[in-house]
Short mmCIF file of C-alpha atoms in Angstrom, two decimals:
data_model
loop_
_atom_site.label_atom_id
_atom_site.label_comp_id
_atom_site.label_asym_id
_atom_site.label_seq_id
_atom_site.Cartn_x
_atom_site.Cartn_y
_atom_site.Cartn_z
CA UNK A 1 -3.67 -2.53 -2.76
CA UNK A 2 -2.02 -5.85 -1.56
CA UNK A 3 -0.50 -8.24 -4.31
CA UNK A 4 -3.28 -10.37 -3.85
CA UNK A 5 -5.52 -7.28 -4.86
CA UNK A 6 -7.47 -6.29 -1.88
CA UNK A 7 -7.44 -3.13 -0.24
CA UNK A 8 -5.20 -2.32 2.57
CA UNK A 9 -7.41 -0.58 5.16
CA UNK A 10 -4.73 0.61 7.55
CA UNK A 11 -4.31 4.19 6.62
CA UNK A 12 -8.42 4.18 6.04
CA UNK A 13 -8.51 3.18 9.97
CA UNK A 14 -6.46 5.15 11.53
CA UNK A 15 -7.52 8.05 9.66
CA UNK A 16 -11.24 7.02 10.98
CA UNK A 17 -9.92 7.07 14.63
CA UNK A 18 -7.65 10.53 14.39
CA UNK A 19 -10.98 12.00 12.78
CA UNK A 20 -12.94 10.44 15.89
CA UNK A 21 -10.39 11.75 18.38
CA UNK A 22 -10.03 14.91 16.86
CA UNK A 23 -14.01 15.70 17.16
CA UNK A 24 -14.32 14.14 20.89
CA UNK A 25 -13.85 16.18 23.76
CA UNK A 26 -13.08 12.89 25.68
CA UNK A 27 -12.88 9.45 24.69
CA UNK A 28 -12.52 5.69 24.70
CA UNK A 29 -10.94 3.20 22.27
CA UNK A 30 -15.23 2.29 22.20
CA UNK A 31 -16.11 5.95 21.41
CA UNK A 32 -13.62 5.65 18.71
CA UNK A 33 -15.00 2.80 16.94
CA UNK A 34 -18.82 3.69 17.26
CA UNK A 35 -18.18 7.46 16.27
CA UNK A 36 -15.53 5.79 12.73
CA UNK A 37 -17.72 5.25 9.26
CA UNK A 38 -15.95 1.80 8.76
CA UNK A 39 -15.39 -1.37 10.95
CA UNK A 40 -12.66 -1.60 13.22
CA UNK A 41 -11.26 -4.21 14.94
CA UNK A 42 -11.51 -3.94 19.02
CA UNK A 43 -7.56 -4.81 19.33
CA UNK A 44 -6.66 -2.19 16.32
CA UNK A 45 -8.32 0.81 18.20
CA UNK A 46 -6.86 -0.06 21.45
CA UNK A 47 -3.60 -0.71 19.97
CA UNK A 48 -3.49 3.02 18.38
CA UNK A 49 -4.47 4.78 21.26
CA UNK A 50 -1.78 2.91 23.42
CA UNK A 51 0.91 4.30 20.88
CA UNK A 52 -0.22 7.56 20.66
CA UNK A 53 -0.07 8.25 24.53
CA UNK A 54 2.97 6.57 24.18
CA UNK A 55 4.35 9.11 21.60
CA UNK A 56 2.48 12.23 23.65
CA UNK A 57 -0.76 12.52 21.66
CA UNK A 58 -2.94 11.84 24.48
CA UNK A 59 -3.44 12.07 28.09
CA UNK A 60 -5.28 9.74 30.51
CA UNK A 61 -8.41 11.24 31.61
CA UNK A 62 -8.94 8.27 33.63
CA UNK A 63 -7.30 4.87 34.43
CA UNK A 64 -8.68 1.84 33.56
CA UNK A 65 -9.38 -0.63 36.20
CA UNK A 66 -10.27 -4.28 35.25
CA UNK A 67 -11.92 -4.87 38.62
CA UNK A 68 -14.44 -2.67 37.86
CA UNK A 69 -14.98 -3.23 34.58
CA UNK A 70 -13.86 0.61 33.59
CA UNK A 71 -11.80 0.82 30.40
CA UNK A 72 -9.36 4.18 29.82
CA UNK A 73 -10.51 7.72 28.64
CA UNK A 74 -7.98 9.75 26.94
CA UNK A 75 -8.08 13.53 26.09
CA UNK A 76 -5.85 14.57 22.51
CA UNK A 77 -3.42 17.10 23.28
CA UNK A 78 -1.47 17.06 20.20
CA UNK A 79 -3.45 17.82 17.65
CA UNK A 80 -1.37 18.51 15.03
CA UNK A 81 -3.61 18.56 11.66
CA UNK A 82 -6.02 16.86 9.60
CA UNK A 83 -3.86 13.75 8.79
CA UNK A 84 -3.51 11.07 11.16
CA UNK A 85 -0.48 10.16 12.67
CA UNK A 86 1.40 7.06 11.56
CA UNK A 87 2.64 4.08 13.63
CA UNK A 88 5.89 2.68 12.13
CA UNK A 89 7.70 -0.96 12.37
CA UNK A 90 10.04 0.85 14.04
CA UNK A 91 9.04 1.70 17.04
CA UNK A 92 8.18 5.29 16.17
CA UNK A 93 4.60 7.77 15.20
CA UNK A 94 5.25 9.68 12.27
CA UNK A 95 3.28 12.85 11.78
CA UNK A 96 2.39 13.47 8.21
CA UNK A 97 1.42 16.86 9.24
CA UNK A 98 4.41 18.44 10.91
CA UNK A 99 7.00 15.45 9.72
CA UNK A 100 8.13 15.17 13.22
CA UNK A 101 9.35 11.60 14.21
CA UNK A 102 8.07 10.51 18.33
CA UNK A 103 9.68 7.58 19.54
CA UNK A 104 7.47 4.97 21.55
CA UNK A 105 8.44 4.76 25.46
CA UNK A 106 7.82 3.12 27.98
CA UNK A 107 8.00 -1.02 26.16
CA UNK A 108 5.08 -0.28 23.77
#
């Protein structure tokens, strides 16, 4: 709860998009946010799946390619438990689930 006493929804998000990636066999940030139970912001599930191939949770099933209007698909390859990972200030995924630290690469 914030000081000004509403909710902080973070952890509630990204725990709606690791269950989402966790159930699809392949996936967009899109497929993310139809398949979550709450509302999530467009920029919020992009932004988590770009820091979790970052930190080696997914793979690139296929590139995206603004001239023809195709957005990325991503594949989880670490899936590491029934929390979702954690995107720090400092440039880093924690895993609740193992406690293992992944630094973002690559300017993200």
């Amino acid at each position: 709860v914030r000081m000004d006493g509403s909710p902080v929804k973070q952890g509630e998000i990204t725990g709606q998009l690791w269950l989402a990636m966790c159930a699809l066999k392949d996936f967009d940030f899109r497929d993310l946010m139809q398949n979550a139970s709450i509302e999530i912001p467009e920029e919020t599930a992009k932004d988590y799946c770009k820091r979790l191939l970052a930190a080696g949770y997914l793979r690139v099933l296929a590139k995206a390619d603004p001239h023809k209007s195709r957005i990325a698909r991503y594949r989880l390859v670490r899936a590491s438990g029934p929390q979702a990972p954690q995107v720090q200030r400092v440039r880093q995924i924690y895993d609740p689930n193992t406690g293992a630290v992944y630094a973002l690469g690559g300017g993200v």
